[in-house]
Tab-separated table of C-alpha atoms in Angstrom:
chain	number	residue	atom	x	y	z
J	1	MET	CA	4.604	2.520	22.132
J	2	SER	CA	5.728	6.652	21.497
J	3	LYS	CA	4.187	8.360	18.902
J	4	ASN	CA	7.354	8.712	17.162
J	5	ILE	CA	7.361	5.063	16.674
J	6	LYS	CA	3.943	4.589	15.925
J	7	MET	CA	4.537	7.239	13.264
J	8	GLU	CA	7.562	5.632	11.728
J	9	ILE	CA	5.474	2.219	11.319
J	10	TRP	CA	2.506	4.365	9.458
J	11	LYS	CA	5.014	5.933	7.227
J	12	LYS	CA	6.191	2.818	6.113
J	13	ALA	CA	2.738	1.306	5.831
J	14	VAL	CA	1.521	4.016	4.123
J	15	ILE	CA	4.372	3.918	1.657
J	16	ASN	CA	4.149	0.031	1.029
J	17	CYS	CA	0.297	0.490	0.807
J	18	ALA	CA	0.846	2.712	-2.220
J	19	ILE	CA	3.888	0.979	-4.084
J	20	ASN	CA	3.258	-3.154	-3.245
J	21	PRO	CA	-0.019	-3.637	-4.401
J	22	VAL	CA	-0.385	-1.196	-7.212
J	23	GLY	CA	3.319	-2.737	-8.699
J	24	ALA	CA	1.784	-6.150	-8.029
J	25	ILE	CA	-1.294	-5.930	-10.232
J	26	THR	CA	0.748	-3.730	-12.879
J	27	GLY	CA	3.866	-6.045	-12.737
J	28	MET	CA	5.857	-2.519	-13.017
J	29	LYS	CA	8.828	-1.851	-11.407
J	30	ASN	CA	8.824	0.703	-8.309
J	31	GLY	CA	10.578	3.464	-10.770
J	32	GLU	CA	7.801	2.916	-13.456
J	33	LEU	CA	4.892	3.346	-11.213
J	34	ILE	CA	5.747	7.071	-10.339
J	35	LYS	CA	6.654	7.729	-13.933
J	36	ASN	CA	3.124	6.594	-15.207
J	37	GLU	CA	0.772	9.371	-14.655
J	38	TYR	CA	-2.155	6.968	-14.072
J	39	THR	CA	-0.226	4.536	-11.623
J	40	ALA	CA	1.047	7.911	-9.910
J	41	LYS	CA	-2.782	9.187	-9.281
J	42	ILE	CA	-3.706	5.953	-7.979
J	43	MET	CA	-0.647	6.000	-5.477
J	44	ALA	CA	-1.178	9.673	-4.470
J	45	LEU	CA	-5.120	8.526	-3.500
J	46	VAL	CA	-4.076	5.490	-1.620
J	47	VAL	CA	-1.707	7.600	0.447
J	48	SER	CA	-4.334	10.445	0.935
J	49	GLU	CA	-6.764	7.540	2.457
J	50	CYS	CA	-3.836	6.336	4.851
J	51	ILE	CA	-3.068	9.797	6.086
J	52	GLU	CA	-6.870	10.102	6.925
J	53	VAL	CA	-6.853	6.727	8.559
J	54	ALA	CA	-3.503	7.498	10.406
J	55	GLU	CA	-4.659	11.119	11.683
J	56	LYS	CA	-7.686	9.148	12.945
J	57	GLU	CA	-5.368	6.872	15.057
J	58	GLY	CA	-3.758	10.390	16.236
J	59	ILE	CA	-0.905	10.512	13.921
J	60	ALA	CA	0.201	13.638	12.616
J	61	PHE	CA	3.223	12.993	10.058
J	62	ASP	CA	5.851	15.161	10.178
J	63	GLU	CA	6.728	15.123	6.343
J	64	ASP	CA	5.307	15.077	2.754
J	65	ILE	CA	4.134	11.138	2.657
J	66	PHE	CA	3.855	11.382	-0.767
J	67	LYS	CA	6.674	13.090	-1.379
J	68	LYS	CA	8.725	10.187	0.517
J	69	THR	CA	6.560	7.691	-1.313
J	70	GLU	CA	7.937	9.138	-4.447
J	71	LYS	CA	11.592	9.265	-3.248
J	72	ILE	CA	11.181	5.394	-2.027
J	73	ALA	CA	9.806	4.520	-5.602
J	74	GLU	CA	13.058	6.699	-7.091
J	75	LEU	CA	15.626	5.167	-4.813
J	76	THR	CA	14.514	1.723	-6.002
J	77	SER	CA	13.300	2.163	-9.343
J	78	GLU	CA	14.687	-1.231	-10.550
J	79	ASN	CA	13.418	-2.902	-7.558
J	80	GLU	CA	10.551	-5.469	-8.438
J	81	ASN	CA	8.723	-4.722	-4.711
J	82	SER	CA	7.904	-7.939	-2.790
J	83	MET	CA	4.385	-8.152	-3.359
J	84	LEU	CA	4.815	-8.448	-7.025
J	85	GLN	CA	7.504	-10.436	-6.293
J	86	ASP	CA	5.356	-12.931	-3.921
J	87	ILE	CA	2.653	-12.818	-7.017
J	88	LYS	CA	4.973	-13.956	-9.539
J	89	LYS	CA	6.118	-17.016	-7.078
J	90	ARG	CA	2.462	-17.945	-6.460
J	91	LYS	CA	2.991	-16.703	-2.648
J	92	LYS	CA	0.877	-15.522	-0.099
J	93	THR	CA	1.154	-11.553	0.115
J	94	GLU	CA	1.374	-9.179	2.590
J	95	ILE	CA	-1.878	-7.645	1.658
J	96	GLU	CA	-3.783	-8.639	4.569
J	97	PHE	CA	-1.335	-6.385	7.089
J	98	LEU	CA	-1.085	-3.783	4.653
J	99	ASN	CA	-4.042	-1.943	2.612
J	100	GLY	CA	-6.282	-4.906	4.429
J	101	LYS	CA	-5.123	-3.438	7.907
J	102	VAL	CA	-5.858	0.062	6.740
J	103	THR	CA	-9.805	-0.653	5.433
J	104	LYS	CA	-10.277	-2.484	9.092
J	105	ILE	CA	-8.848	0.697	10.711
J	106	ALA	CA	-10.923	2.995	8.744
J	107	GLU	CA	-14.048	1.289	9.216
J	108	SER	CA	-13.466	0.972	12.927
J	109	HIS	CA	-13.565	4.901	12.868
J	110	GLY	CA	-16.659	5.058	10.635
J	111	LEU	CA	-14.623	5.992	7.500
J	112	LYS	CA	-14.534	4.520	3.783
J	113	SER	CA	-11.519	3.519	2.041
J	114	PRO	CA	-12.416	2.698	-1.218
J	115	TYR	CA	-8.885	2.707	-2.748
J	116	ASN	CA	-7.476	0.607	-0.186
J	117	ARG	CA	-10.494	-1.567	-0.427
J	118	THR	CA	-10.275	-1.807	-4.120
J	119	LEU	CA	-6.577	-2.710	-4.015
J	120	TYR	CA	-7.142	-5.235	-1.663
J	121	PHE	CA	-9.751	-6.914	-3.232
J	122	LEU	CA	-7.896	-7.171	-6.443
J	123	ILE	CA	-4.743	-8.799	-4.839
J	124	LYS	CA	-6.604	-11.178	-2.542
J	125	SER	CA	-8.257	-12.626	-6.562
J	126	MET	CA	-4.927	-12.830	-7.809
J	127	GLU	CA	-4.310	-14.940	-4.742
J	128	LYS	CA	-7.089	-16.889	-4.653
J	129	ARG	CA	-6.397	-17.757	-8.305
J	130	TYR	CA	-3.632	-19.123	-7.756
J	131	ARG	CA	-3.778	-20.111	-4.145
J	132	LYS	CA	-6.667	-22.418	-3.760
J	133	ASP	CA	-5.307	-23.550	-0.556
J	134	LEU	CA	-5.563	-19.984	1.074
J	135	TYR	CA	-9.486	-20.104	0.730
């Protein structure tokens, strides 16, 4: 896979790792997430952590990923992200393939990923609460 394709996949993953679980946990629409100082800070920490992991995978981003995350949240400000929708519908979320995957990759490089891990655990606990069939 070319580096550019890998970088684009990582960009999308990082943005989703920051927006989706934070929105799902708080119940906020995308635009609210960046206007609230607390959720914006959590998102910035998640993005920073993801960038560190991506760099260990040989990815060098060609733009400011947090600014890109903010822009996406602004462009979709009235949207409830897919993870929030899944939580509301009591469906399995994509957390395993987002923050869960970043956490596993981080571990493979000897890195800690406390923000991604915490979001992963929180979403998994929400899923477990309503999806007994998953556990």
